[in-house]
Amino acid sequence: MDDSLRAGVAIYNAGAYRAAHGAWEATWLDLEDGSDDERFLHGLIQFTAAVHHARDGNHSGATGLAVSAQRYLDGLPADYRGVDLDAVRAYLSELESDPDVAVRDDPLSLRLDGDVVTPDELDFDAIVVAAEVLAEELDGYDESIVADAIEYAREEVTEGRQTQFTAMVFDFVQNETQRGLVYQRMGEHVRLRRRRENDVSGLFE
């Protein structure tokens, strides 16, 4: 859960509120219903959705999710898996009574082990989770391009040479303002690599 939790927190703190849940969803769905971990992730997913709806002006959706998220998080320790849940619960209570708080003020930053984690602080494994989520949740990105770039980046890391594809995967997550250009460059390199692999495959069979 550590990599997905950290990736989701970083995505949320970067302002991609709708996308953040994607980092937690697969892990959440595999957890025992009603367990502390399941309630924790379910509550965080609904928390991010509440913030997203509030910022989109959907007040009824925001308040309903704020109430539901509080129910899931109720009874969990103040600091659960490093996340400051007391701050989350207090913000949800405020959001429930005044959804405009998410627009008027900056939404609550999620803290993990006391720090506001951003994409710039993610290691390779958490960056991979974040890249997969952003490709899936944001418009305009071919998930297969990003998936192949990640596969090639893993090869580089395994071989001890974090170079071309590794840098592009990190940039795709961390460089929000240039993400489109990074993705375009990533696509060009992935397609070139695919062509080379197709040209070689079968030659010695």
Tab-separated table of C-alpha atoms in Angstrom:
chain	number	residue	atom	x	y	z
A	1	MET	CA	0.000	0.000	0.000
A	2	ASP	CA	2.909	2.383	0.651
A	3	ASP	CA	3.639	3.299	-2.979
A	4	SER	CA	-0.022	3.730	-3.935
A	5	LEU	CA	-0.770	5.730	-0.792
A	6	ARG	CA	2.191	8.047	-1.344
A	7	ALA	CA	1.419	8.464	-5.059
A	8	GLY	CA	-2.226	9.327	-4.360
A	9	VAL	CA	-1.291	11.862	-1.694
A	10	ALA	CA	1.192	13.522	-4.074
A	11	ILE	CA	-1.329	13.624	-6.939
A	12	TYR	CA	-3.937	15.146	-4.638
A	13	ASN	CA	-1.489	17.749	-3.325
A	14	ALA	CA	-0.647	18.663	-6.934
A	15	GLY	CA	-4.319	19.592	-7.434
A	16	ALA	CA	-5.446	16.561	-9.458
A	17	TYR	CA	-8.253	15.852	-6.987
A	18	ARG	CA	-10.327	13.680	-9.323
A	19	ALA	CA	-7.331	11.614	-10.381
A	20	ALA	CA	-5.971	10.994	-6.871
A	21	HIS	CA	-8.476	8.252	-6.100
A	22	GLY	CA	-7.054	6.111	-8.918
A	23	ALA	CA	-3.860	5.499	-6.979
A	24	TRP	CA	-5.837	4.017	-4.088
A	25	GLU	CA	-8.725	2.267	-5.823
A	26	ALA	CA	-7.099	-1.028	-6.866
A	27	THR	CA	-5.621	-1.499	-3.381
A	28	TRP	CA	-8.911	-0.559	-1.724
A	29	LEU	CA	-10.943	-3.033	-3.797
A	30	ASP	CA	-8.700	-5.909	-2.657
A	31	LEU	CA	-9.108	-5.149	1.056
A	32	GLU	CA	-11.477	-6.878	3.449
A	33	ASP	CA	-14.728	-4.949	3.638
A	34	GLY	CA	-14.973	-3.000	6.883
A	35	SER	CA	-11.321	-3.446	7.856
A	36	ASP	CA	-9.438	-0.386	9.084
A	37	ASP	CA	-7.371	-0.196	5.893
A	38	GLU	CA	-10.492	-0.521	3.718
A	39	ARG	CA	-12.313	2.217	5.644
A	40	PHE	CA	-9.201	4.394	5.513
A	41	LEU	CA	-8.803	4.229	1.734
A	42	HIS	CA	-12.568	4.385	1.132
A	43	GLY	CA	-12.703	7.527	3.250
A	44	LEU	CA	-9.753	9.128	1.436
A	45	ILE	CA	-11.299	8.319	-1.947
A	46	GLN	CA	-14.562	9.973	-0.914
A	47	PHE	CA	-12.662	12.901	0.604
A	48	THR	CA	-10.899	13.650	-2.686
A	49	ALA	CA	-14.181	13.251	-4.581
A	50	ALA	CA	-15.864	15.696	-2.190
A	51	VAL	CA	-13.137	18.283	-2.820
A	52	HIS	CA	-13.430	17.739	-6.580
A	53	HIS	CA	-17.219	18.211	-6.562
A	54	ALA	CA	-17.024	21.266	-4.311
A	55	ARG	CA	-14.543	22.942	-6.650
A	56	ASP	CA	-16.809	22.107	-9.597
A	57	GLY	CA	-19.767	23.760	-7.853
A	58	ASN	CA	-21.635	20.508	-7.185
A	59	HIS	CA	-22.542	21.352	-3.600
A	60	SER	CA	-24.980	18.501	-3.017
A	61	GLY	CA	-22.432	15.961	-4.267
A	62	ALA	CA	-19.701	17.518	-2.148
A	63	THR	CA	-21.703	17.601	1.077
A	64	GLY	CA	-23.014	14.053	0.601
A	65	LEU	CA	-19.518	12.714	0.066
A	66	ALA	CA	-18.172	14.748	2.989
A	67	VAL	CA	-20.719	13.097	5.288
A	68	SER	CA	-19.993	9.630	3.906
A	69	ALA	CA	-16.215	10.080	4.104
A	70	GLN	CA	-16.477	11.097	7.746
A	71	ARG	CA	-18.416	7.907	8.495
A	72	TYR	CA	-15.682	5.748	6.937
A	73	LEU	CA	-12.899	7.585	8.782
A	74	ASP	CA	-14.736	7.724	12.116
A	75	GLY	CA	-12.946	5.820	14.865
A	76	LEU	CA	-9.627	5.492	13.065
A	77	PRO	CA	-6.554	6.843	14.892
A	78	ALA	CA	-5.634	10.510	14.514
A	79	ASP	CA	-2.541	9.461	12.555
A	80	TYR	CA	-3.265	6.411	10.430
A	81	ARG	CA	-0.550	4.996	8.156
A	82	GLY	CA	1.159	8.365	8.488
A	83	VAL	CA	-1.823	10.419	7.265
A	84	ASP	CA	-3.103	13.198	9.543
A	85	LEU	CA	-6.719	12.023	9.715
A	86	ASP	CA	-7.726	14.569	12.358
A	87	ALA	CA	-7.001	17.328	9.834
A	88	VAL	CA	-8.930	15.446	7.123
A	89	ARG	CA	-11.954	14.938	9.396
A	90	ALA	CA	-11.940	18.592	10.471
A	91	TYR	CA	-11.814	19.717	6.836
A	92	LEU	CA	-14.634	17.339	5.875
A	93	SER	CA	-16.779	18.755	8.672
A	94	GLU	CA	-16.119	22.271	7.401
A	95	LEU	CA	-16.812	21.190	3.819
A	96	GLU	CA	-20.096	19.620	4.894
A	97	SER	CA	-21.333	22.897	6.374
A	98	ASP	CA	-19.806	25.199	3.747
A	99	PRO	CA	-18.823	23.601	0.388
A	100	ASP	CA	-17.584	26.979	-0.868
A	101	VAL	CA	-14.587	26.609	1.441
A	102	ALA	CA	-12.973	24.382	-1.218
A	103	VAL	CA	-13.139	27.231	-3.733
A	104	ARG	CA	-12.682	30.217	-1.456
A	105	ASP	CA	-9.644	28.790	0.343
A	106	ASP	CA	-7.000	26.350	-0.818
A	107	PRO	CA	-8.139	22.770	-0.131
A	108	LEU	CA	-6.476	20.945	2.707
A	109	SER	CA	-3.018	19.609	1.886
A	110	LEU	CA	-2.619	15.965	2.832
A	111	ARG	CA	0.271	15.256	5.162
A	112	LEU	CA	2.101	11.930	5.185
A	113	ASP	CA	4.455	11.378	8.111
A	114	GLY	CA	4.191	15.090	8.815
A	115	ASP	CA	5.185	16.210	5.322
A	116	VAL	CA	3.120	17.619	2.447
A	117	VAL	CA	4.257	15.108	-0.181
A	118	THR	CA	4.454	16.380	-3.764
A	119	PRO	CA	5.256	14.552	-7.021
A	120	ASP	CA	8.840	15.893	-6.833
A	121	GLU	CA	9.414	13.725	-3.749
A	122	LEU	CA	8.292	10.385	-5.185
A	123	ASP	CA	10.717	7.530	-5.775
A	124	PHE	CA	10.588	5.315	-8.852
A	125	ASP	CA	7.948	2.845	-7.635
A	126	ALA	CA	5.570	5.601	-6.520
A	127	ILE	CA	6.230	7.558	-9.741
A	128	VAL	CA	5.129	4.485	-11.717
A	129	VAL	CA	1.831	4.365	-9.822
A	130	ALA	CA	1.318	8.095	-10.382
A	131	ALA	CA	2.134	7.867	-14.105
A	132	GLU	CA	-0.328	5.015	-14.621
A	133	VAL	CA	-3.048	6.892	-12.760
A	134	LEU	CA	-2.545	10.184	-14.594
A	135	ALA	CA	-2.568	8.441	-17.980
A	136	GLU	CA	-5.821	6.701	-17.060
A	137	GLU	CA	-7.630	9.556	-15.348
A	138	LEU	CA	-6.619	12.584	-17.444
A	139	ASP	CA	-7.861	13.196	-20.962
A	140	GLY	CA	-5.611	12.996	-24.002
A	141	TYR	CA	-3.171	10.270	-23.006
A	142	ASP	CA	-2.839	6.772	-24.465
A	143	GLU	CA	-2.379	4.442	-21.492
A	144	SER	CA	-0.482	1.915	-23.634
A	145	ILE	CA	2.187	4.519	-24.494
A	146	VAL	CA	2.751	5.298	-20.826
A	147	ALA	CA	2.662	1.594	-19.892
A	148	ASP	CA	5.371	0.797	-22.452
A	149	ALA	CA	7.472	3.756	-21.322
A	150	ILE	CA	7.225	2.430	-17.773
A	151	GLU	CA	8.266	-1.060	-18.923
A	152	TYR	CA	11.314	0.363	-20.707
A	153	ALA	CA	12.114	2.517	-17.673
A	154	ARG	CA	12.007	-0.579	-15.452
A	155	GLU	CA	14.548	-2.214	-17.741
A	156	GLU	CA	16.812	0.820	-17.372
A	157	VAL	CA	16.500	0.785	-13.580
A	158	THR	CA	17.151	-2.979	-13.417
A	159	GLU	CA	20.256	-2.531	-15.546
A	160	GLY	CA	21.423	0.367	-13.380
A	161	ARG	CA	21.095	3.017	-16.065
A	162	GLN	CA	18.279	5.418	-15.252
A	163	THR	CA	18.301	7.321	-18.513
A	164	GLN	CA	15.902	8.158	-21.320
A	165	PHE	CA	12.627	6.433	-20.440
A	166	THR	CA	13.131	6.791	-16.693
A	167	ALA	CA	13.558	10.547	-17.089
A	168	MET	CA	10.450	10.804	-19.276
A	169	VAL	CA	8.278	8.867	-16.797
A	170	PHE	CA	9.438	11.141	-13.968
A	171	ASP	CA	8.851	14.253	-16.108
A	172	PHE	CA	5.373	13.065	-17.111
A	173	VAL	CA	4.342	13.036	-13.447
A	174	GLN	CA	6.359	15.937	-12.081
A	175	ASN	CA	6.223	18.507	-14.891
A	176	GLU	CA	2.526	19.388	-15.013
A	177	THR	CA	2.931	22.496	-17.185
A	178	GLN	CA	4.901	20.587	-19.845
A	179	ARG	CA	3.111	17.236	-19.471
A	180	GLY	CA	1.666	17.354	-22.978
A	181	LEU	CA	5.077	17.934	-24.539
A	182	VAL	CA	6.681	15.281	-22.353
A	183	TYR	CA	3.984	12.821	-23.421
A	184	GLN	CA	4.511	13.713	-27.094
A	185	ARG	CA	8.241	13.028	-26.786
A	186	MET	CA	7.511	9.843	-24.829
A	187	GLY	CA	5.183	8.638	-27.580
A	188	GLU	CA	7.808	9.227	-30.261
A	189	HIS	CA	10.436	7.244	-28.355
A	190	VAL	CA	8.029	4.427	-27.479
A	191	ARG	CA	6.919	4.038	-31.105
A	192	LEU	CA	10.556	4.044	-32.256
A	193	ARG	CA	11.415	1.358	-29.685
A	194	ARG	CA	8.397	-0.706	-30.727
A	195	ARG	CA	9.448	-0.517	-34.400
A	196	ARG	CA	12.983	-1.636	-33.558
A	197	GLU	CA	11.655	-4.566	-31.523
A	198	ASN	CA	9.276	-5.580	-34.306
A	199	ASP	CA	12.100	-5.408	-36.881
A	200	VAL	CA	14.282	-7.725	-34.794
A	201	SER	CA	11.624	-10.186	-33.639
A	202	GLY	CA	11.571	-13.408	-35.597
A	203	LEU	CA	14.902	-12.883	-37.341
A	204	PHE	CA	16.543	-15.863	-35.663
A	205	GLU	CA	13.558	-18.203	-35.350
